[in-house]
C-alpha cells in the first residue's frame, strides 16, 4: 500500500524527562556500565579469560570504535589479578653445550637482583684473582716469556684461588637458593662455573705494557660468559602479565638476536638473545590485532605460521626472522625452545576473521572462545540511562561541563542516525566520545554551567561544514545546470533515481537522471552502463530481475519483440547496487506506455522478481541530498521521494526536511509493491484486467501491452521484408 508519511514518522522523539535526570552531574557518582549493550560479549570474555586449559584462546570480533580493545584490556587486567605472578626468566652460559644456553626461572621480579649479584661477583673476581696470583708468586705473562719460565700454575696457587671462589660462590648460592625456582639446576651451574674458572686461571694473570690492554680485553670477553641475561623481567608487575602488542613484528612477538656491533662484540652469544612478547606474557595474556599482522607485508604470513606452531606446541623457539641478515655471528646458535603458557586475545573484524578461517583453518581452531561485539543496541530506557552514565564518566574524566538532558537526548538521536535505525543505537562509542568533546568545546565559548542542546547542534553543524565541500560542489553543478536534473514538470521515459556517494569520512545523497528508449527488436532490455562495463555485479543482478519481472507480466500475453535501452545520464564513475532498479523499471514502463512521469518525485528502492520492494541503504542521505537540490532550484510543493516501506523505521531526517514536510513543500511516500509507486507517478490505474486476462486498455499495463503487441507486429513485418529482400 502506498502511504504518505507525516512529519512525526520521519524521526524519533526522545523526551528529556524520560531519561531520569536533569543533567549528567546527577550520574557522576554512579559506576558506569562500560559494556553498554555488550552483555553477551562481556559474558563470553569473562568465561574465556577464566579458562586456564590450553587451546582456549579468544577471538574478539567487532568494528573499530566499538570499545573492543579498551574493554578487553580492562577485562584482561581484572582477570590477571586472579592469576599467580609470573616468574622471571634468566639465561646462563651452558658450559657443556655453549650453543644451548641454560634457562632458569626466578621468583617474580627478582631476576634483576640475581643479575646484579652476579655482576658484583664478576667484578670481584676481576679485581681479586689477579692480585691473588701476584701475591702467591705467579709472574706476569711478559716476565715469564722473558725468563722462559713455564706458565704452569702451582697447586698452592690453585688452592688459594679455590678458597676465594668457594667464599664468593657460597654467598651467591645462598642468595640464589632464596630467589631461584630451580635451585638444583642453579647449583649445577655454580659447580660448572667454579670448574671453568679454575681451568682458565691463566687468563687472570696481570699483563704489562702493550700486552696489558689485550689481556684485559680477553679477560673481559671471558667473564662475559658468567653474566646473566635477564630475558623476562617482571619487576613492578603486581599480577600476571597483560601485554598489548600494538605493532607486532616477528622479533617483537617471538624474540631474536641483538645484532653484533663494535660495542657488543665482546658479548657472549646467549647475551644477545632477546625475549619476545609471547615469552614476556608467559603465565598471563597477550593482545594482538589481526590487521596489524596482515599489514606486515614482508613477514605477516610467517608470523601467523609461527604463531600457529607456538599455540600448537606451547613453546617458542627464539630464532632469526626472515628479514635478519644472514651474516649474524649467531647463525650457528641454536637455543632450546622455551615453554610458554599464554592466553592470546586476537582482535579482528568479522571480514578479517572469515578470511582467516578460509586461509588458515587449522590456526583459527585454537580460538575457541568467540567474543562478538554487537554493532548496535536496543533503543530503550536502559540504554538511554547507560549512555547518560557514559557521558557523565567522560565529563569527569576530561574535566568537561556536564550535559543537560536535552543535550544527551540529542546525542542519542545522533547515534541512532549513525546506523539509520529508529529502534536501535549505534555501539560506536568512539564516535560518541568525539562528539562529546566537540560539544563541550562549543559550550566552553560561553558562560553556561552545562553543555546544552544548542552546543550539540553547533558541533554537528560545524562537523557538517567541514565535510560538505564535495556535496556542495555536486549540488551547485545541478542547480547551475551543468548536471541536467529536472525537478519540475513531466517527461516520458525519464525519472530521477537517488544515489549514495560515500567518501569515507563523509557521505551524501544525490539524484541521477535515468532515461529509457524502446523500439521493436529482439535484444531485450539493455543497460548501456553495463555494456561499457561501468556497473557492478549487484546492479547487474537488479537489471536481470527487472527483465524477469517484465517477462513474467507480459510474455504469456504477447511475445516480447523488444529492444530497450536504459542509461544513467552523465554518470562517469560507475554504478553499483540494486537500489535504482525501481527507478529503472519506472522509466522503462513510462517509455513503453507513453505516460509521463513527474520529475519532482525521485525514486529509490530495489525490486525482486515478485515486484516486492526491498529496503536500501543510505536512505536518510538520499532524501536529504535530493531535498537540498530541490531547495536550491526552488521548492514548489510537488517534489518528494518514493522509498520502500521497509525503510520507514530507518528514517531520522534533519529538522530542515521535517519542517518542509510539515509545511507541505516536500513529500515522502512509501510503497510495498513496485506498481504502487508507478500508480502514484503515472496518475492512472495500473493493472486491472478484463475477463480474458488482458490488461484493460486504459491502465498503464494495458498501454504497455498494446505497445509490445505493436512492436511484435513491426518486428515480424521487418523480418518478412528482410527475408523477401534476400530471396529476391
PDB file of C-alpha atoms in Angstrom, residues 118-348:
ATOM      1  CA  UNK A 118      76.289 -11.946  39.503  1.00  0.00           C
ATOM      2  CA  UNK A 119      77.782  -8.693  38.174  1.00  0.00           C
ATOM      3  CA  UNK A 120      79.256  -7.999  41.618  1.00  0.00           C
ATOM      4  CA  UNK A 121      80.746 -11.491  41.641  1.00  0.00           C
ATOM      5  CA  UNK A 122      82.313 -10.925  38.209  1.00  0.00           C
ATOM      6  CA  UNK A 123      83.797  -7.563  39.197  1.00  0.00           C
ATOM      7  CA  UNK A 124      85.081  -9.043  42.437  1.00  0.00           C
ATOM      8  CA  UNK A 125      86.649 -11.882  40.505  1.00  0.00           C
ATOM      9  CA  UNK A 126      88.297  -9.477  38.071  1.00  0.00           C
ATOM     10  CA  UNK A 127      89.815  -7.474  40.944  1.00  0.00           C
ATOM     11  CA  UNK A 128      90.849 -10.146  43.412  1.00  0.00           C
ATOM     12  CA  UNK A 129      92.142 -13.008  41.278  1.00  0.00           C
ATOM     13  CA  UNK A 130      94.965 -11.054  39.538  1.00  0.00           C
ATOM     14  CA  UNK A 131      96.059  -9.665  42.923  1.00  0.00           C
ATOM     15  CA  UNK A 132      95.935 -13.131  44.449  1.00  0.00           C
ATOM     16  CA  UNK A 133      98.071 -14.537  41.641  1.00  0.00           C
ATOM     17  CA  UNK A 134     100.697 -11.855  42.262  1.00  0.00           C
ATOM     18  CA  UNK A 135     100.667 -12.477  45.998  1.00  0.00           C
ATOM     19  CA  UNK A 136     101.196 -16.189  45.517  1.00  0.00           C
ATOM     20  CA  UNK A 137     104.254 -15.552  43.338  1.00  0.00           C
ATOM     21  CA  UNK A 138     102.914 -16.120  39.819  1.00  0.00           C
ATOM     22  CA  UNK A 139     104.856 -13.993  37.329  1.00  0.00           C
ATOM     23  CA  UNK A 140     103.196 -11.977  34.635  1.00  0.00           C
ATOM     24  CA  UNK A 141     102.944 -13.388  31.146  1.00  0.00           C
ATOM     25  CA  UNK A 142     105.588 -10.914  29.895  1.00  0.00           C
ATOM     26  CA  UNK A 143     108.006 -11.796  32.661  1.00  0.00           C
ATOM     27  CA  UNK A 144     107.501 -15.496  32.020  1.00  0.00           C
ATOM     28  CA  UNK A 145     108.264 -15.077  28.351  1.00  0.00           C
ATOM     29  CA  UNK A 146     111.453 -13.173  29.080  1.00  0.00           C
ATOM     30  CA  UNK A 147     112.573 -15.699  31.685  1.00  0.00           C
ATOM     31  CA  UNK A 148     111.464 -18.703  29.629  1.00  0.00           C
ATOM     32  CA  UNK A 149     109.703 -19.922  32.751  1.00  0.00           C
ATOM     33  CA  UNK A 150     106.880 -22.444  32.417  1.00  0.00           C
ATOM     34  CA  UNK A 151     103.412 -20.886  32.766  1.00  0.00           C
ATOM     35  CA  UNK A 152     102.075 -23.760  34.847  1.00  0.00           C
ATOM     36  CA  UNK A 153     100.334 -22.518  37.978  1.00  0.00           C
ATOM     37  CA  UNK A 154     101.325 -24.129  41.218  1.00  0.00           C
ATOM     38  CA  UNK A 155      98.997 -26.250  43.327  1.00  0.00           C
ATOM     39  CA  UNK A 156      99.323 -23.757  46.170  1.00  0.00           C
ATOM     40  CA  UNK A 157      98.046 -21.015  43.897  1.00  0.00           C
ATOM     41  CA  UNK A 158      95.150 -23.176  42.762  1.00  0.00           C
ATOM     42  CA  UNK A 159      94.247 -23.914  46.351  1.00  0.00           C
ATOM     43  CA  UNK A 160      94.208 -20.194  47.162  1.00  0.00           C
ATOM     44  CA  UNK A 161      92.021 -19.496  44.128  1.00  0.00           C
ATOM     45  CA  UNK A 162      89.695 -22.361  45.110  1.00  0.00           C
ATOM     46  CA  UNK A 163      89.254 -20.895  48.595  1.00  0.00           C
ATOM     47  CA  UNK A 164      88.495 -17.463  47.129  1.00  0.00           C
ATOM     48  CA  UNK A 165      85.950 -18.930  44.681  1.00  0.00           C
ATOM     49  CA  UNK A 166      84.284 -21.001  47.387  1.00  0.00           C
ATOM     50  CA  UNK A 167      83.928 -17.908  49.551  1.00  0.00           C
ATOM     51  CA  UNK A 168      82.369 -15.814  46.768  1.00  0.00           C
ATOM     52  CA  UNK A 169      80.206 -18.553  45.272  1.00  0.00           C
ATOM     53  CA  UNK A 170      78.798 -19.548  48.658  1.00  0.00           C
ATOM     54  CA  UNK A 171      77.326 -16.056  49.037  1.00  0.00           C
ATOM     55  CA  UNK A 172      75.938 -16.256  45.509  1.00  0.00           C
ATOM     56  CA  UNK A 173      74.431 -19.678  46.094  1.00  0.00           C
ATOM     57  CA  UNK A 174      72.768 -18.625  49.356  1.00  0.00           C
ATOM     58  CA  UNK A 175      71.091 -15.725  47.550  1.00  0.00           C
ATOM     59  CA  UNK A 176      70.115 -17.943  44.627  1.00  0.00           C
ATOM     60  CA  UNK A 177      68.553 -20.541  46.949  1.00  0.00           C
ATOM     61  CA  UNK A 178      66.140 -17.840  48.074  1.00  0.00           C
ATOM     62  CA  UNK A 179      65.402 -16.434  44.597  1.00  0.00           C
ATOM     63  CA  UNK A 180      65.703 -19.255  42.081  1.00  0.00           C
ATOM     64  CA  UNK A 181      62.752 -21.570  41.474  1.00  0.00           C
ATOM     65  CA  UNK A 182      65.070 -24.333  40.263  1.00  0.00           C
ATOM     66  CA  UNK A 183      67.868 -24.347  42.883  1.00  0.00           C
ATOM     67  CA  UNK A 184      69.251 -27.751  41.849  1.00  0.00           C
ATOM     68  CA  UNK A 185      69.787 -26.549  38.295  1.00  0.00           C
ATOM     69  CA  UNK A 186      71.466 -23.384  39.533  1.00  0.00           C
ATOM     70  CA  UNK A 187      73.690 -25.382  41.916  1.00  0.00           C
ATOM     71  CA  UNK A 188      74.950 -27.468  39.000  1.00  0.00           C
ATOM     72  CA  UNK A 189      75.651 -24.241  37.150  1.00  0.00           C
ATOM     73  CA  UNK A 190      77.701 -22.940  40.116  1.00  0.00           C
ATOM     74  CA  UNK A 191      79.804 -26.109  40.139  1.00  0.00           C
ATOM     75  CA  UNK A 192      80.451 -25.809  36.402  1.00  0.00           C
ATOM     76  CA  UNK A 193      81.312 -22.100  36.757  1.00  0.00           C
ATOM     77  CA  UNK A 194      83.831 -22.870  39.525  1.00  0.00           C
ATOM     78  CA  UNK A 195      85.477 -25.558  37.445  1.00  0.00           C
ATOM     79  CA  UNK A 196      85.591 -23.295  34.376  1.00  0.00           C
ATOM     80  CA  UNK A 197      87.318 -20.549  36.367  1.00  0.00           C
ATOM     81  CA  UNK A 198      89.964 -22.903  37.741  1.00  0.00           C
ATOM     82  CA  UNK A 199      90.656 -24.257  34.268  1.00  0.00           C
ATOM     83  CA  UNK A 200      91.246 -20.740  32.942  1.00  0.00           C
ATOM     84  CA  UNK A 201      93.244 -19.149  35.795  1.00  0.00           C
ATOM     85  CA  UNK A 202      95.977 -18.060  33.395  1.00  0.00           C
ATOM     86  CA  UNK A 203      93.577 -15.539  31.846  1.00  0.00           C
ATOM     87  CA  UNK A 204      93.563 -13.623  35.134  1.00  0.00           C
ATOM     88  CA  UNK A 205      97.338 -13.098  35.148  1.00  0.00           C
ATOM     89  CA  UNK A 206      98.027  -9.345  35.023  1.00  0.00           C
ATOM     90  CA  UNK A 207      99.625  -8.128  31.808  1.00  0.00           C
ATOM     91  CA  UNK A 208     102.147  -5.354  31.285  1.00  0.00           C
ATOM     92  CA  UNK A 209     102.892  -2.697  28.669  1.00  0.00           C
ATOM     93  CA  UNK A 210     101.191  -3.173  25.290  1.00  0.00           C
ATOM     94  CA  UNK A 211     100.059  -6.648  26.207  1.00  0.00           C
ATOM     95  CA  UNK A 212      98.056  -5.291  29.107  1.00  0.00           C
ATOM     96  CA  UNK A 213      95.164  -3.950  27.014  1.00  0.00           C
ATOM     97  CA  UNK A 214      94.941  -7.176  25.009  1.00  0.00           C
ATOM     98  CA  UNK A 215      94.888  -9.360  28.109  1.00  0.00           C
ATOM     99  CA  UNK A 216      92.209  -7.182  29.717  1.00  0.00           C
ATOM    100  CA  UNK A 217      90.060  -7.486  26.588  1.00  0.00           C
ATOM    101  CA  UNK A 218      90.476 -11.253  26.601  1.00  0.00           C
ATOM    102  CA  UNK A 219      89.580 -11.397  30.289  1.00  0.00           C
ATOM    103  CA  UNK A 220      86.516  -9.162  29.746  1.00  0.00           C
ATOM    104  CA  UNK A 221      85.333 -11.391  26.941  1.00  0.00           C
ATOM    105  CA  UNK A 222      85.882 -14.482  29.064  1.00  0.00           C
ATOM    106  CA  UNK A 223      83.972 -13.064  32.046  1.00  0.00           C
ATOM    107  CA  UNK A 224      81.084 -12.228  29.706  1.00  0.00           C
ATOM    108  CA  UNK A 225      80.190 -15.920  29.835  1.00  0.00           C
ATOM    109  CA  UNK A 226      79.378 -15.521  33.527  1.00  0.00           C
ATOM    110  CA  UNK A 227      76.890 -12.736  33.050  1.00  0.00           C
ATOM    111  CA  UNK A 228      73.131 -13.191  33.427  1.00  0.00           C
ATOM    112  CA  UNK A 229      70.814 -12.499  30.508  1.00  0.00           C
ATOM    113  CA  UNK A 230      67.588 -11.298  32.148  1.00  0.00           C
ATOM    114  CA  UNK A 231      65.274 -12.462  29.410  1.00  0.00           C
ATOM    115  CA  UNK A 232      61.958 -11.753  31.193  1.00  0.00           C
ATOM    116  CA  UNK A 233      61.807  -9.108  33.905  1.00  0.00           C
ATOM    117  CA  UNK A 234      58.539  -8.791  35.845  1.00  0.00           C
ATOM    118  CA  UNK A 235      59.592  -6.061  38.243  1.00  0.00           C
ATOM    119  CA  UNK A 236      56.732  -3.712  39.110  1.00  0.00           C
ATOM    120  CA  UNK A 237      54.037  -6.145  37.959  1.00  0.00           C
ATOM    121  CA  UNK A 238      51.564  -6.963  40.718  1.00  0.00           C
ATOM    122  CA  UNK A 239      49.667  -9.625  38.779  1.00  0.00           C
ATOM    123  CA  UNK A 240      50.077 -11.941  35.837  1.00  0.00           C
ATOM    124  CA  UNK A 241      51.406 -10.016  32.817  1.00  0.00           C
ATOM    125  CA  UNK A 242      48.990  -8.396  30.384  1.00  0.00           C
ATOM    126  CA  UNK A 243      50.719  -7.234  27.201  1.00  0.00           C
ATOM    127  CA  UNK A 244      49.212  -5.395  24.239  1.00  0.00           C
ATOM    128  CA  UNK A 245      51.480  -5.562  21.197  1.00  0.00           C
ATOM    129  CA  UNK A 246      50.128  -2.746  19.048  1.00  0.00           C
ATOM    130  CA  UNK A 247      52.896  -3.064  16.443  1.00  0.00           C
ATOM    131  CA  UNK A 248      53.602  -6.794  16.145  1.00  0.00           C
ATOM    132  CA  UNK A 249      56.612  -7.972  14.203  1.00  0.00           C
ATOM    133  CA  UNK A 250      58.473 -11.250  14.039  1.00  0.00           C
ATOM    134  CA  UNK A 251      61.000 -10.078  16.615  1.00  0.00           C
ATOM    135  CA  UNK A 252      58.523  -8.311  18.924  1.00  0.00           C
ATOM    136  CA  UNK A 253      56.458 -11.490  19.231  1.00  0.00           C
ATOM    137  CA  UNK A 254      58.994 -14.299  19.181  1.00  0.00           C
ATOM    138  CA  UNK A 255      62.202 -12.558  20.190  1.00  0.00           C
ATOM    139  CA  UNK A 256      65.508 -12.659  18.344  1.00  0.00           C
ATOM    140  CA  UNK A 257      69.171 -11.780  18.395  1.00  0.00           C
ATOM    141  CA  UNK A 258      70.597  -8.385  19.085  1.00  0.00           C
ATOM    142  CA  UNK A 259      72.770  -7.556  16.098  1.00  0.00           C
ATOM    143  CA  UNK A 260      76.519  -7.625  16.652  1.00  0.00           C
ATOM    144  CA  UNK A 261      78.368  -4.313  16.540  1.00  0.00           C
ATOM    145  CA  UNK A 262      81.530  -2.799  17.925  1.00  0.00           C
ATOM    146  CA  UNK A 263      80.042  -2.055  21.307  1.00  0.00           C
ATOM    147  CA  UNK A 264      78.691  -5.573  21.751  1.00  0.00           C
ATOM    148  CA  UNK A 265      81.383  -7.586  20.010  1.00  0.00           C
ATOM    149  CA  UNK A 266      82.598  -8.952  23.364  1.00  0.00           C
ATOM    150  CA  UNK A 267      79.147 -10.222  24.336  1.00  0.00           C
ATOM    151  CA  UNK A 268      78.645 -13.955  24.545  1.00  0.00           C
ATOM    152  CA  UNK A 269      76.117 -15.321  22.065  1.00  0.00           C
ATOM    153  CA  UNK A 270      73.497 -16.084  24.693  1.00  0.00           C
ATOM    154  CA  UNK A 271      73.646 -12.466  25.937  1.00  0.00           C
ATOM    155  CA  UNK A 272      72.392 -11.294  22.547  1.00  0.00           C
ATOM    156  CA  UNK A 273      69.128 -13.212  22.883  1.00  0.00           C
ATOM    157  CA  UNK A 274      66.061 -11.023  23.441  1.00  0.00           C
ATOM    158  CA  UNK A 275      62.639 -12.248  24.508  1.00  0.00           C
ATOM    159  CA  UNK A 276      59.509 -11.515  22.510  1.00  0.00           C
ATOM    160  CA  UNK A 277      56.133 -10.607  23.917  1.00  0.00           C
ATOM    161  CA  UNK A 278      54.984 -14.230  23.922  1.00  0.00           C
ATOM    162  CA  UNK A 279      57.674 -15.056  26.479  1.00  0.00           C
ATOM    163  CA  UNK A 280      57.071 -11.835  28.402  1.00  0.00           C
ATOM    164  CA  UNK A 281      53.383 -12.735  28.630  1.00  0.00           C
ATOM    165  CA  UNK A 282      54.128 -16.247  29.946  1.00  0.00           C
ATOM    166  CA  UNK A 283      51.574 -17.048  32.628  1.00  0.00           C
ATOM    167  CA  UNK A 284      49.372 -14.158  31.518  1.00  0.00           C
ATOM    168  CA  UNK A 285      47.744 -12.717  28.412  1.00  0.00           C
ATOM    169  CA  UNK A 286      48.770 -11.160  25.109  1.00  0.00           C
ATOM    170  CA  UNK A 287      46.541  -8.999  22.900  1.00  0.00           C
ATOM    171  CA  UNK A 288      47.090  -8.658  19.148  1.00  0.00           C
ATOM    172  CA  UNK A 289      45.223  -7.115  16.232  1.00  0.00           C
ATOM    173  CA  UNK A 290      44.940  -9.428  13.233  1.00  0.00           C
ATOM    174  CA  UNK A 291      45.016  -6.416  10.930  1.00  0.00           C
ATOM    175  CA  UNK A 292      48.419  -5.356  12.304  1.00  0.00           C
ATOM    176  CA  UNK A 293      49.865  -8.772  11.472  1.00  0.00           C
ATOM    177  CA  UNK A 294      48.430  -8.716   7.955  1.00  0.00           C
ATOM    178  CA  UNK A 295      49.842  -5.217   7.471  1.00  0.00           C
ATOM    179  CA  UNK A 296      53.376  -6.634   7.688  1.00  0.00           C
ATOM    180  CA  UNK A 297      53.689  -7.455   4.002  1.00  0.00           C
ATOM    181  CA  UNK A 298      57.178  -8.893   4.411  1.00  0.00           C
ATOM    182  CA  UNK A 299      56.598 -11.240   7.353  1.00  0.00           C
ATOM    183  CA  UNK A 300      52.830 -11.310   8.006  1.00  0.00           C
ATOM    184  CA  UNK A 301      52.253 -14.848   6.716  1.00  0.00           C
ATOM    185  CA  UNK A 302      55.378 -16.108   8.522  1.00  0.00           C
ATOM    186  CA  UNK A 303      54.199 -14.523  11.763  1.00  0.00           C
ATOM    187  CA  UNK A 304      50.848 -16.328  11.556  1.00  0.00           C
ATOM    188  CA  UNK A 305      52.521 -19.623  10.684  1.00  0.00           C
ATOM    189  CA  UNK A 306      54.976 -19.406  13.592  1.00  0.00           C
ATOM    190  CA  UNK A 307      52.234 -18.255  15.981  1.00  0.00           C
ATOM    191  CA  UNK A 308      50.277 -21.320  14.893  1.00  0.00           C
ATOM    192  CA  UNK A 309      53.224 -23.528  15.908  1.00  0.00           C
ATOM    193  CA  UNK A 310      53.563 -21.754  19.247  1.00  0.00           C
ATOM    194  CA  UNK A 311      49.882 -22.299  20.047  1.00  0.00           C
ATOM    195  CA  UNK A 312      50.111 -25.936  18.987  1.00  0.00           C
ATOM    196  CA  UNK A 313      53.368 -26.839  20.736  1.00  0.00           C
ATOM    197  CA  UNK A 314      53.128 -24.405  23.666  1.00  0.00           C
ATOM    198  CA  UNK A 315      56.755 -23.382  23.398  1.00  0.00           C
ATOM    199  CA  UNK A 316      58.616 -20.696  21.484  1.00  0.00           C
ATOM    200  CA  UNK A 317      61.912 -21.001  19.680  1.00  0.00           C
ATOM    201  CA  UNK A 318      63.918 -17.780  19.535  1.00  0.00           C
ATOM    202  CA  UNK A 319      65.421 -17.517  16.084  1.00  0.00           C
ATOM    203  CA  UNK A 320      66.403 -15.041  13.460  1.00  0.00           C
ATOM    204  CA  UNK A 321      63.494 -13.660  11.469  1.00  0.00           C
ATOM    205  CA  UNK A 322      63.454 -13.878   7.691  1.00  0.00           C
ATOM    206  CA  UNK A 323      64.401 -10.228   7.471  1.00  0.00           C
ATOM    207  CA  UNK A 324      67.541 -10.607   9.598  1.00  0.00           C
ATOM    208  CA  UNK A 325      70.851 -10.545   7.803  1.00  0.00           C
ATOM    209  CA  UNK A 326      72.366 -13.931   7.188  1.00  0.00           C
ATOM    210  CA  UNK A 327      75.746 -12.599   8.349  1.00  0.00           C
ATOM    211  CA  UNK A 328      74.859 -12.828  12.036  1.00  0.00           C
ATOM    212  CA  UNK A 329      77.608 -14.274  14.167  1.00  0.00           C
ATOM    213  CA  UNK A 330      74.950 -16.278  15.994  1.00  0.00           C
ATOM    214  CA  UNK A 331      73.776 -18.139  12.906  1.00  0.00           C
ATOM    215  CA  UNK A 332      75.169 -21.381  14.372  1.00  0.00           C
ATOM    216  CA  UNK A 333      73.492 -20.689  17.700  1.00  0.00           C
ATOM    217  CA  UNK A 334      70.513 -22.947  18.495  1.00  0.00           C
ATOM    218  CA  UNK A 335      68.991 -22.274  21.933  1.00  0.00           C
ATOM    219  CA  UNK A 336      66.401 -24.733  23.140  1.00  0.00           C
ATOM    220  CA  UNK A 337      62.700 -23.961  22.759  1.00  0.00           C
ATOM    221  CA  UNK A 338      61.257 -22.327  25.858  1.00  0.00           C
ATOM    222  CA  UNK A 339      57.857 -23.321  27.275  1.00  0.00           C
ATOM    223  CA  UNK A 340      55.210 -20.657  27.072  1.00  0.00           C
ATOM    224  CA  UNK A 341      51.781 -20.624  28.662  1.00  0.00           C
ATOM    225  CA  UNK A 342      49.938 -17.570  27.388  1.00  0.00           C
ATOM    226  CA  UNK A 343      46.338 -16.760  26.512  1.00  0.00           C
ATOM    227  CA  UNK A 344      46.201 -14.922  23.189  1.00  0.00           C
ATOM    228  CA  UNK A 345      43.409 -12.402  22.603  1.00  0.00           C
ATOM    229  CA  UNK A 346      43.125 -11.723  18.870  1.00  0.00           C
ATOM    230  CA  UNK A 347      41.151  -8.657  17.755  1.00  0.00           C
ATOM    231  CA  UNK A 348      39.590  -8.715  14.278  1.00  0.00           C
TER     232      UNK A 348
END
